[in-house]
XYZ file of C-alpha atoms in Angstrom:
735
model
C 90.111 109.620 45.140
C 91.305 112.016 42.491
C 91.327 115.396 42.807
C 91.883 118.382 40.438
C 95.609 118.036 41.010
C 95.399 114.578 39.568
C 97.766 115.685 36.166
C 100.449 117.445 38.571
C 103.609 115.761 38.264
C 104.786 113.201 40.910
C 107.447 115.618 41.758
C 105.182 118.501 42.574
C 102.932 116.538 44.583
C 106.118 115.353 46.849
C 107.064 118.935 47.098
C 103.830 120.043 48.196
C 103.159 117.099 50.833
C 106.618 117.946 52.004
C 105.636 121.442 52.438
C 102.251 120.469 54.315
C 100.292 121.826 50.986
C 98.834 118.648 49.381
C 95.157 119.033 48.712
C 94.554 115.673 47.932
C 97.091 113.080 49.750
C 95.403 110.050 47.733
C 96.829 111.679 44.485
C 100.489 110.719 45.954
C 99.959 108.420 48.929
C 98.980 104.745 48.946
C 99.171 102.313 45.682
C 99.702 103.836 42.449
C 100.295 102.643 38.633
C 103.881 103.819 37.123
C 102.994 105.411 33.679
C 106.600 104.501 32.563
C 106.945 100.996 32.996
C 103.523 99.620 34.132
C 104.413 98.678 37.899
C 102.763 99.938 40.993
C 104.366 101.996 43.538
C 103.126 102.059 46.983
C 104.175 105.477 49.003
C 104.113 106.502 52.169
C 105.184 109.172 54.489
C 106.924 108.632 57.643
C 109.040 111.192 58.949
C 110.100 109.820 62.187
C 110.708 106.414 60.779
C 114.097 104.790 60.278
C 112.943 102.064 58.354
C 109.776 100.715 56.985
C 108.157 97.621 55.780
C 105.132 96.529 53.877
C 103.100 93.912 54.193
C 102.850 91.570 50.623
C 101.726 87.921 49.912
C 105.251 87.076 50.601
C 105.686 88.600 54.113
C 106.897 91.915 55.124
C 109.213 93.480 52.679
C 111.249 96.700 52.910
C 110.347 99.892 51.306
C 112.656 102.293 49.997
C 113.535 105.281 51.307
C 112.937 107.949 48.814
C 113.569 111.229 50.347
C 115.446 112.607 53.830
C 112.117 113.729 55.001
C 110.468 110.223 55.194
C 108.960 109.163 51.888
C 109.199 105.515 51.269
C 108.374 103.581 48.245
C 107.589 99.633 47.367
C 107.886 99.125 43.525
C 106.276 95.848 42.670
C 104.043 94.109 39.399
C 101.569 92.903 41.901
C 99.650 94.788 44.615
C 100.430 94.621 47.993
C 97.972 93.160 50.454
C 94.745 94.980 50.637
C 94.508 96.649 53.254
C 98.308 96.334 54.086
C 100.009 96.702 57.186
C 103.079 98.699 57.746
C 106.135 97.704 59.986
C 107.915 100.850 61.235
C 111.056 101.416 63.118
C 111.146 104.385 64.685
C 114.048 107.142 64.686
C 114.687 106.533 68.481
C 117.601 105.359 70.243
C 115.649 102.501 71.013
C 114.270 101.524 67.539
C 110.665 100.823 68.795
C 108.683 98.665 66.329
C 105.004 99.134 65.552
C 102.453 97.654 62.977
C 99.953 100.165 61.373
C 97.562 99.959 58.814
C 98.412 102.595 56.192
C 95.369 105.044 56.113
C 95.742 105.839 52.355
C 94.907 101.910 51.517
C 91.115 102.715 52.450
C 88.765 104.402 50.321
C 86.320 107.196 51.439
C 83.383 106.175 52.897
C 80.970 109.378 53.032
C 78.394 109.245 50.179
C 77.285 111.677 47.494
C 73.799 111.605 49.028
C 75.060 112.629 52.571
C 77.052 115.372 50.897
C 74.187 116.672 49.100
C 71.908 116.781 51.878
C 74.399 118.353 54.169
C 75.438 121.164 51.433
C 71.463 121.774 50.825
C 71.106 121.910 54.709
C 68.877 118.739 55.029
C 71.149 116.518 57.051
C 69.661 116.340 60.036
C 71.901 113.771 61.948
C 75.033 115.082 60.109
C 76.902 114.042 63.772
C 76.782 110.359 62.210
C 78.693 111.483 59.026
C 80.745 114.293 60.215
C 83.145 114.505 63.377
C 84.773 111.256 64.468
C 83.259 107.907 64.071
C 84.284 104.724 65.220
C 84.067 102.255 62.647
C 85.559 99.246 60.599
C 86.300 99.011 56.945
C 87.276 95.870 55.305
C 86.889 94.455 58.884
C 89.840 96.874 60.266
C 88.543 98.928 63.173
C 89.329 102.733 63.585
C 88.223 106.105 63.516
C 86.830 108.029 60.650
C 86.976 111.643 60.441
C 85.116 114.368 58.589
C 85.230 118.002 58.573
C 83.690 120.927 56.653
C 86.024 123.529 55.672
C 85.633 124.594 51.965
C 88.342 127.493 52.050
C 91.089 124.942 52.736
C 94.169 124.156 50.821
C 94.677 121.120 53.190
C 93.128 119.759 56.485
C 95.274 116.981 58.048
C 94.110 115.475 61.658
C 96.640 115.745 64.374
C 96.808 114.573 68.105
C 99.106 112.253 70.443
C 98.940 109.273 67.948
C 101.068 111.554 65.119
C 103.225 113.860 67.369
C 100.706 116.691 66.644
C 102.359 116.871 63.224
C 99.913 118.138 60.540
C 102.201 116.254 57.807
C 101.418 112.873 58.685
C 97.509 112.491 58.214
C 96.535 114.959 55.558
C 92.909 114.460 54.738
C 91.024 113.863 51.423
C 88.351 116.360 50.069
C 85.110 115.482 48.607
C 84.881 117.414 45.118
C 83.519 120.789 45.563
C 81.434 120.040 48.919
C 84.179 121.278 51.328
C 84.051 117.931 53.359
C 87.353 116.446 54.207
C 87.681 112.678 55.153
C 90.412 110.108 56.272
C 90.145 106.979 58.017
C 92.549 105.945 60.380
C 92.699 102.448 61.095
C 93.928 101.118 64.499
C 92.961 104.445 66.359
C 91.357 103.757 69.615
C 88.809 105.281 71.287
C 89.494 108.278 73.575
C 92.678 109.763 71.641
C 92.881 113.521 71.699
C 92.809 115.007 68.333
C 92.096 118.447 66.338
C 92.262 119.503 62.810
C 95.051 121.648 61.262
C 93.732 123.732 58.617
C 95.585 125.695 56.164
C 93.696 128.215 54.218
C 93.977 128.368 50.586
C 94.140 132.106 50.023
C 96.436 133.281 52.957
C 98.533 130.125 53.771
C 97.355 130.655 57.494
C 97.561 127.560 59.555
C 94.739 127.299 62.122
C 94.555 124.694 64.901
C 90.755 123.671 65.513
C 88.707 121.288 67.591
C 86.450 119.413 65.700
C 82.929 121.261 65.251
C 80.929 117.646 65.849
C 83.226 116.204 68.574
C 81.175 114.455 71.349
C 83.640 114.940 74.178
C 86.273 117.397 74.836
C 89.237 117.453 77.211
C 88.931 119.328 80.766
C 89.280 123.061 80.285
C 91.294 124.984 79.652
C 92.265 122.727 77.204
C 89.781 122.200 74.308
C 90.985 118.963 71.924
C 88.124 116.578 71.181
C 88.411 112.845 72.207
C 87.769 110.102 69.678
C 84.302 108.792 70.744
C 83.861 106.346 73.941
C 83.187 102.848 73.421
C 79.894 102.560 76.095
C 77.938 99.983 77.345
C 75.200 102.075 78.277
C 71.759 100.734 78.264
C 68.515 102.791 78.382
C 65.930 101.837 80.904
C 63.297 104.678 80.055
C 61.150 102.980 77.509
C 57.841 103.376 79.676
C 58.845 106.996 80.057
C 59.515 107.714 76.241
C 56.003 105.998 75.332
C 54.030 108.139 77.974
C 55.894 110.892 76.305
C 54.766 110.240 72.680
C 50.776 110.572 74.036
C 51.844 113.435 76.519
C 48.959 116.305 76.052
C 51.310 119.248 77.309
C 48.604 121.816 76.223
C 46.578 120.160 79.359
C 49.217 118.845 81.567
C 51.102 120.547 84.586
C 54.602 122.036 83.715
C 56.481 122.705 86.511
C 60.134 123.609 85.742
C 63.229 123.813 88.172
C 66.047 125.708 86.214
C 69.524 124.881 87.956
C 72.909 125.444 86.899
C 74.915 122.044 87.695
C 77.983 123.572 88.772
C 76.487 125.561 91.525
C 73.315 123.697 92.975
C 75.408 121.825 95.116
C 79.373 121.184 95.232
C 81.486 119.099 97.395
C 83.001 120.539 100.413
C 86.375 120.827 98.970
C 84.517 122.894 95.954
C 84.642 120.094 93.149
C 81.730 119.674 90.926
C 78.975 116.936 91.433
C 78.939 114.617 88.710
C 76.176 113.618 86.650
C 75.846 110.732 88.343
C 76.014 112.496 91.630
C 73.644 115.011 90.528
C 71.074 112.279 89.850
C 71.494 110.986 93.441
C 71.200 114.115 95.112
C 68.835 116.301 92.738
C 65.896 113.614 91.703
C 64.711 113.299 95.203
C 64.724 116.847 95.802
C 62.602 117.734 92.748
C 59.966 114.885 93.678
C 59.658 116.220 97.221
C 59.578 120.036 95.880
C 56.681 118.851 93.414
C 58.640 119.404 90.290
C 57.711 117.856 86.848
C 60.921 118.772 84.677
C 64.469 120.136 85.374
C 66.017 122.741 82.998
C 69.773 122.704 82.867
C 71.529 125.751 81.711
C 73.821 124.669 78.761
C 75.728 121.520 79.534
C 76.935 121.695 76.008
C 81.162 122.138 76.221
C 82.055 125.747 76.821
C 85.264 127.057 77.772
C 84.636 129.670 80.578
C 82.233 128.942 83.956
C 81.398 132.443 84.164
C 79.822 132.058 80.828
C 77.098 129.642 82.528
C 77.379 127.624 78.929
C 75.835 130.474 76.895
C 79.124 130.703 75.039
C 79.137 127.148 73.451
C 81.951 125.713 71.346
C 81.073 122.278 71.746
C 77.458 121.733 70.007
C 77.509 118.033 70.200
C 79.677 117.488 73.468
C 78.629 116.913 77.005
C 80.767 119.177 79.101
C 83.777 117.310 80.604
C 83.452 119.233 84.013
C 80.846 116.808 85.096
C 81.830 113.619 83.394
C 81.371 111.141 80.268
C 78.509 111.329 77.741
C 77.511 108.121 79.503
C 77.315 109.475 82.712
C 74.799 112.140 81.188
C 72.784 109.359 79.925
C 72.768 107.841 83.606
C 71.523 111.228 84.579
C 68.658 111.634 81.979
C 67.853 107.799 82.400
C 67.624 108.279 86.038
C 65.240 111.337 85.738
C 62.935 109.592 83.502
C 62.455 106.459 85.746
C 61.295 108.894 88.402
C 58.964 110.536 86.162
C 60.846 113.848 85.953
C 61.361 115.420 82.228
C 64.911 116.737 81.233
C 65.094 120.061 79.060
C 68.065 121.369 77.903
C 69.242 124.967 77.452
C 70.320 125.051 73.806
C 72.021 128.325 72.099
C 71.655 128.542 68.239
C 72.291 132.258 68.372
C 75.514 133.048 68.914
C 79.032 131.679 69.274
C 82.141 133.023 70.958
C 85.354 134.322 69.391
C 87.702 131.769 71.064
C 90.304 130.944 68.020
C 90.162 127.004 68.415
C 86.522 126.763 68.034
C 84.004 127.629 65.099
C 85.200 131.476 64.766
C 86.925 131.619 61.395
C 86.840 128.205 61.025
C 89.059 127.563 57.810
C 90.043 130.891 57.704
C 86.913 132.799 56.398
C 83.616 133.582 57.699
C 82.205 130.339 57.757
C 79.664 129.784 60.399
C 78.975 133.379 60.954
C 79.160 136.263 58.464
C 81.693 138.196 57.114
C 80.013 141.441 57.896
C 80.109 142.433 61.548
C 76.749 144.289 60.938
C 74.864 140.500 60.298
C 77.663 138.616 62.077
C 78.762 139.830 65.691
C 76.792 140.640 68.620
C 78.083 143.751 70.125
C 76.232 142.927 73.413
C 78.069 139.745 74.099
C 81.182 140.111 71.892
C 80.177 136.965 69.908
C 79.609 135.623 66.361
C 75.740 135.477 64.896
C 75.378 132.337 62.957
C 74.726 132.839 59.132
C 71.310 130.940 59.260
C 71.055 131.492 55.304
C 74.134 129.133 54.808
C 72.883 125.791 53.922
C 75.662 123.820 55.814
C 75.047 125.862 59.146
C 71.408 124.819 59.225
C 72.618 121.232 58.708
C 75.077 121.639 61.952
C 72.653 123.387 64.029
C 69.429 121.210 63.210
C 71.641 118.158 63.873
C 72.692 119.775 66.856
C 69.102 120.075 68.196
C 68.652 116.482 66.751
C 71.656 114.913 68.775
C 70.439 116.030 72.173
C 67.367 114.767 71.504
C 67.980 111.432 69.977
C 71.211 110.275 71.753
C 70.306 111.640 75.133
C 66.375 111.396 75.380
C 66.417 114.864 75.887
C 62.270 116.086 76.285
C 62.749 119.571 75.234
C 64.852 122.276 74.223
C 64.821 126.121 75.627
C 65.917 128.136 73.055
C 68.152 131.120 74.173
C 68.104 134.552 72.940
C 65.478 134.093 70.237
C 64.867 137.792 69.970
C 68.048 138.337 68.932
C 67.998 136.015 66.194
C 64.458 137.524 64.645
C 65.542 141.136 64.471
C 68.391 142.408 62.364
C 68.732 145.646 64.298
C 68.674 143.943 67.434
C 70.526 146.196 69.913
C 71.818 148.380 66.999
C 71.673 151.673 66.521
C 71.032 153.227 63.100
C 73.618 152.647 60.278
C 74.980 149.496 62.373
C 72.765 146.874 60.830
C 71.656 145.702 57.192
C 68.074 145.356 55.994
C 66.905 142.069 54.343
C 66.091 141.741 50.791
C 62.846 143.431 51.557
C 64.275 146.590 53.314
C 62.943 145.106 56.729
C 64.567 144.366 59.855
C 63.070 140.696 60.298
C 66.018 138.290 60.223
C 64.326 136.031 57.123
C 66.727 133.476 57.075
C 66.361 133.020 60.956
C 62.934 132.887 60.793
C 63.115 129.989 58.376
C 65.768 128.576 60.548
C 63.648 128.097 63.620
C 60.291 127.194 61.455
C 62.601 124.077 60.371
C 63.693 123.319 63.870
C 60.432 122.913 65.415
C 59.040 121.218 62.441
C 61.607 118.670 62.711
C 61.648 118.013 66.370
C 57.760 117.731 66.970
C 57.715 115.317 63.926
C 60.829 113.318 64.960
C 60.190 113.310 68.753
C 56.810 113.447 69.390
C 56.194 115.035 72.926
C 59.151 116.934 73.108
C 59.132 120.369 73.722
C 60.477 123.640 72.331
C 60.589 126.826 74.580
C 61.468 130.087 73.330
C 63.195 132.684 75.239
C 61.643 135.775 73.262
C 61.083 139.217 74.799
C 59.353 141.293 72.172
C 55.865 141.023 70.318
C 56.882 138.844 67.722
C 53.327 137.339 66.743
C 52.659 133.661 67.071
C 56.077 132.480 68.325
C 54.181 129.399 69.891
C 51.505 129.032 67.060
C 52.286 126.251 64.481
C 54.404 127.026 61.398
C 51.209 125.908 59.241
C 49.202 129.085 60.373
C 52.286 131.157 59.848
C 53.921 130.827 63.492
C 57.406 130.008 64.387
C 56.431 126.634 65.887
C 57.470 127.008 69.249
C 55.622 124.650 71.958
C 55.614 127.743 74.484
C 57.700 131.351 75.008
C 58.644 132.770 78.074
C 56.314 135.508 79.253
C 59.003 137.960 79.752
C 56.090 140.851 80.093
C 54.682 139.080 82.850
C 57.802 138.606 84.639
C 58.791 142.232 84.246
C 55.506 143.747 85.437
C 55.303 141.333 88.488
C 58.534 142.124 89.471
C 58.250 145.779 89.125
C 55.349 145.594 90.937
C 56.081 143.380 93.849
C 59.568 145.503 94.394
C 57.318 148.736 95.208
C 56.420 149.518 99.028
C 52.991 148.424 99.474
C 51.791 152.249 100.212
C 52.518 152.813 96.457
C 51.365 149.781 94.944
C 47.621 151.105 94.141
C 49.202 153.215 91.358
C 50.509 150.426 89.506
C 47.617 148.017 89.828
C 47.449 147.658 86.132
C 50.997 145.631 86.428
C 48.987 142.643 87.977
C 46.092 143.148 85.782
C 47.390 143.906 82.258
C 49.104 140.289 81.444
C 45.335 139.225 81.089
C 44.920 141.112 77.993
C 47.590 139.143 76.031
C 47.777 135.930 78.144
C 46.172 133.859 75.473
C 47.904 135.215 72.198
C 50.797 132.200 72.927
C 51.283 129.343 75.233
C 53.026 131.069 77.862
C 55.591 129.664 80.551
C 55.953 132.268 83.674
C 59.791 132.243 84.438
C 61.642 133.662 87.774
C 64.870 132.541 85.992
C 68.658 133.017 86.478
C 68.456 136.402 84.440
C 66.204 138.209 87.415
C 68.957 137.078 90.274
C 72.351 138.028 88.785
C 74.642 140.776 87.368
C 73.604 143.061 90.601
C 69.816 142.697 90.364
C 69.825 140.917 93.812
C 67.928 137.739 95.015
C 64.198 137.429 95.036
C 64.336 137.967 98.664
C 66.333 141.033 98.195
C 64.199 142.568 95.757
C 61.305 142.229 98.305
C 60.220 145.586 100.218
C 59.845 146.121 103.755
C 61.163 144.278 106.960
C 62.633 140.974 107.409
C 59.194 139.451 108.159
C 57.394 141.586 105.088
C 60.244 140.434 102.641
C 59.608 136.581 103.453
C 55.914 137.411 103.117
C 56.254 139.191 99.852
C 58.266 136.246 98.576
C 55.271 133.568 99.592
C 52.862 135.761 98.015
C 54.779 136.349 94.745
C 55.203 132.307 94.412
C 51.280 131.998 95.205
C 50.351 134.419 92.462
C 52.789 132.678 89.866
C 51.660 128.976 90.845
C 47.937 130.238 90.321
C 48.375 132.418 87.535
C 47.484 130.986 83.923
C 50.757 129.789 82.493
C 53.137 126.814 82.930
C 55.708 127.536 85.573
C 59.777 128.140 85.932
C 61.668 128.675 89.187
C 65.494 129.034 89.163
C 67.388 127.282 91.846
C 67.424 129.076 95.292
C 64.226 130.764 94.730
C 62.322 128.115 96.288
C 64.239 128.840 99.719
C 64.474 132.606 99.540
C 68.182 132.492 98.589
C 69.912 135.486 100.236
C 72.722 136.642 97.861
C 72.237 137.007 94.131
C 73.495 133.717 92.215
C 76.860 133.299 92.236
C 78.063 130.587 89.357
C 81.637 129.612 91.245
C 80.258 128.383 94.393
C 77.217 126.309 95.847
C 73.720 127.887 96.837
C 73.377 128.794 100.491
C 71.858 125.816 101.581
C 72.716 126.727 105.223
C 69.844 129.191 105.411
C 67.747 126.324 105.420
C 68.495 126.030 109.385
C 66.473 129.562 109.720
C 62.859 129.047 109.819
C 61.881 131.690 107.425
C 63.808 130.224 104.691
C 62.372 126.785 105.244
C 58.895 128.212 105.465
C 59.124 129.541 101.968
C 60.393 126.337 100.723
C 57.722 124.615 102.473
C 54.988 127.334 101.127
C 56.303 126.300 97.557
C 56.772 122.981 98.163
C 52.949 123.010 98.759
C 52.042 125.226 96.014
C 53.893 123.130 93.496
C 51.870 119.888 94.427
C 48.757 121.695 94.431
C 49.753 123.144 91.159
C 50.755 119.749 89.769
C 47.322 117.501 91.312
C 44.613 120.332 90.878
C 43.568 120.360 87.014
C 41.756 123.934 87.864
C 45.483 125.315 88.112
C 46.767 123.800 85.279
C 44.390 122.216 82.751
C 43.370 125.435 80.751
C 46.674 127.423 81.470
C 46.755 128.280 77.479
C 43.063 128.787 77.059
C 40.728 132.002 78.230
C 38.056 129.646 79.418
C 40.641 128.778 82.259
C 40.429 132.182 83.780
C 37.812 134.893 85.089
C 38.421 137.625 87.205
C 36.210 138.067 90.175
C 37.557 141.283 90.781
C 40.542 143.236 89.396
C 39.519 146.726 90.228
C 40.548 146.867 93.883
C 43.216 149.007 93.483
C 42.991 151.404 96.367
C 43.530 148.086 98.711
C 45.971 146.307 96.491
C 43.932 142.796 96.210
C 43.063 140.928 93.137
C 40.564 137.757 93.114
C 40.382 135.315 90.518
C 38.798 132.020 89.538
C 40.906 129.038 87.629
C 38.703 126.530 86.024
C 39.371 123.022 84.948
C 37.741 121.114 81.753
C 35.083 119.393 83.982
C 33.557 122.601 85.782
C 35.632 122.605 88.978
C 37.480 125.934 89.949
C 39.293 127.241 92.504
C 39.363 130.799 93.978
C 42.230 132.591 94.609
C 42.655 136.068 96.676
C 45.639 137.768 96.796
C 46.359 140.508 99.268
C 49.627 142.611 98.174
C 49.136 145.017 101.548
C 50.433 144.369 105.001
C 46.926 145.192 106.452
C 44.796 142.432 107.517
C 41.320 142.604 105.662
C 38.321 141.412 108.142
C 35.227 140.838 106.572
C 35.951 141.101 102.996
C 33.663 140.113 100.306
C 34.197 138.242 97.097
C 31.651 136.787 94.580
C 31.411 133.514 93.996
C 30.141 131.637 90.878
C 28.617 128.770 93.169
C 26.671 128.613 96.449
C 27.646 126.973 99.219
C 30.608 126.147 101.342
C 34.403 126.739 100.836
C 37.367 125.646 102.396
C 40.650 127.369 102.547
C 43.170 124.784 100.924
C 46.213 126.812 101.255
C 47.252 130.228 102.854
C 50.799 131.814 102.642
C 50.360 133.451 105.781
C 50.106 130.115 107.762
C 52.411 129.761 110.651
C 53.590 126.513 108.929
C 55.204 128.831 106.651
C 56.398 131.459 108.688
C 53.467 133.913 108.447
C 51.068 135.247 111.186
C 48.515 132.699 110.715
C 45.639 134.840 109.743
C 42.917 133.072 107.874
C 39.880 131.205 107.467
C 39.451 128.024 109.549
C 36.824 125.492 108.390
C 34.264 126.062 106.173
C 32.886 129.463 105.296
C 29.123 129.698 103.779
C 28.507 131.982 101.398
C 26.001 134.690 102.237
C 23.317 134.880 99.671
C 24.252 138.688 99.173
C 25.187 139.430 95.360
C 28.941 140.856 94.875
C 29.792 142.804 91.735
C 28.441 140.596 88.771
C 27.900 137.423 90.762
C 24.980 136.514 92.719
C 26.321 135.245 95.777
C 29.298 135.865 97.895
C 31.703 135.188 100.703
C 32.909 137.097 103.624
C 36.528 135.755 104.222
C 39.327 137.073 106.393
C 42.222 138.179 104.171
C 45.855 137.850 106.013
C 48.449 140.505 105.312
C 50.854 140.424 102.194
C 49.499 136.918 101.522
C 47.300 134.660 99.232
C 44.672 132.149 99.731
C 43.128 129.177 97.831
C 39.670 128.382 98.448
C 37.888 125.147 96.765
C 34.096 124.495 96.913
C 32.482 121.780 98.761
C 31.579 119.964 95.541
C 35.011 119.901 94.227
């Protein structure tokens, strides 16, 4: 490959090579034609070699040392073997000899079309082009490296295989694309490597982890590994086929959100591996009635305390828990058990760690130069430059990678609100408006739409979920009607209103009754997920149990009531690990959950109540089929603020329904009248006050028959017993 330096003298090229400033090593190293005498010269740089021989048609011939620093040449009118081996005697007392194909005997491989797509922002599988690729050229196996660093004067691959010396393997640049490439033959999988980058303007030397590395060494170290050879065979064809036709709009979706490093640990504090997690977690998910597991980010990150949200490896499974093949085993096992896997994915920001994306080639490459656009004040992180084509290729390829290579079923996109608004968490003067003078981040909007179009087109049945906390319209509406294209959106309003209400002493709840009823005014403007997530049980917020008012009995009763409300309210469901058994302390990332709490009856009672609610939700069409549609819900009575009671109906497409009544006070209400749409007999199929769950066991035994008396807008009604701080679910006899 010829560069702009093609007319530079050989002496100048030599000086630049020795100074580790050679822009394109192919201009000097490898086979070249001598202009003076029509000879061919083959040139290699081996600074640690005492002697070098080159493979020719006549066998190995010695190369002449041309410089004390390790430049060797071989002159001939016929070329060496193609490709040619080098026999190298090391400068050691032992004089070790090794044979190695010369990397500069191999042409570059990346096509102009791939580079065009990457620079245009449309290379959706850039992980097959950039990074380290196990490949073979002219039948010689090795690793092809490629990295984007447009403002570099020189980029080299460094690793154990070259003593981390940036002079030995400088890369070739592809014209004006900013992509550098080099094939190193004979390099096995599993070698540690990084890139050494010299900035063209400042001369600064940066040592960087490959942004496309698919596996990093264990923290706190951070080099990439050349790809491991795998023998993994997927066995989830049935799941993937069914997923293609999955009607997620009408199907139940019940998500168990976990942090892989703190769900459970070994007695000595070691993490469960991905394989061990599969062994222990999957039976628990099946027993508890969850349809999906959502993992807090397992993409590589340097700091445990960031929970994975400060990502440094956008294509790397965290080495804390095992190899990429081990994670495939986990996903495959989930699918074989009919459990979907959702990943938290973080395209909103990235950390300042100097080994990673930050000022990657000495300039603001992935981020904005101006901190008013490119720096998150809240998190101390950099914001991606969504308007830069190569950044879009990078992020879209990351999403494609997890969905394609690991058969992931969905991405929960973190911090979407921070992406949408240029003034997010900023004061006046601390942000720059868009080209129209507005606060919307137009480039981020375009990126999110591209992301969702790609996911839904390329991976039918896969879903995207937005953590979006503002009133941005149509987040979960198709892009062709002006929406962002997400499948669903977390309902942060429901979460905040519900927790604000449930934390009140019951005597004061009558004054905040609208916190329970307001959500129905907007419940069908988006496809909502009702989250009780990790964010609600950290940073001094206390666990869900700790938020509940009253004495110990009332705290557990309130929590069972909260789950009854969540599982019967319109919207898909999400609960963070530990919520399901009334975890006492707030979540701590550095230790496992307090599973010993299940030795105590109140905690077991909450777990059993939520287990039964989960299975009811999953198996009862009226409780999930029309989650996103107004016809799936109707009030019986939303006005009984004085007694802090709400009652409503959930409907299925076939006309079947369930009747839900929730009492948010510790007062037992005898002969409480509720209207019913159908006359006849009703049975209590769930009661959060059951003694089985640790309640007072007040409820309605057997069948209850309507009275024939009208109530509110209903022609008939029931007289029921309403237990304290509890919810009940009734079904009609014909359903």
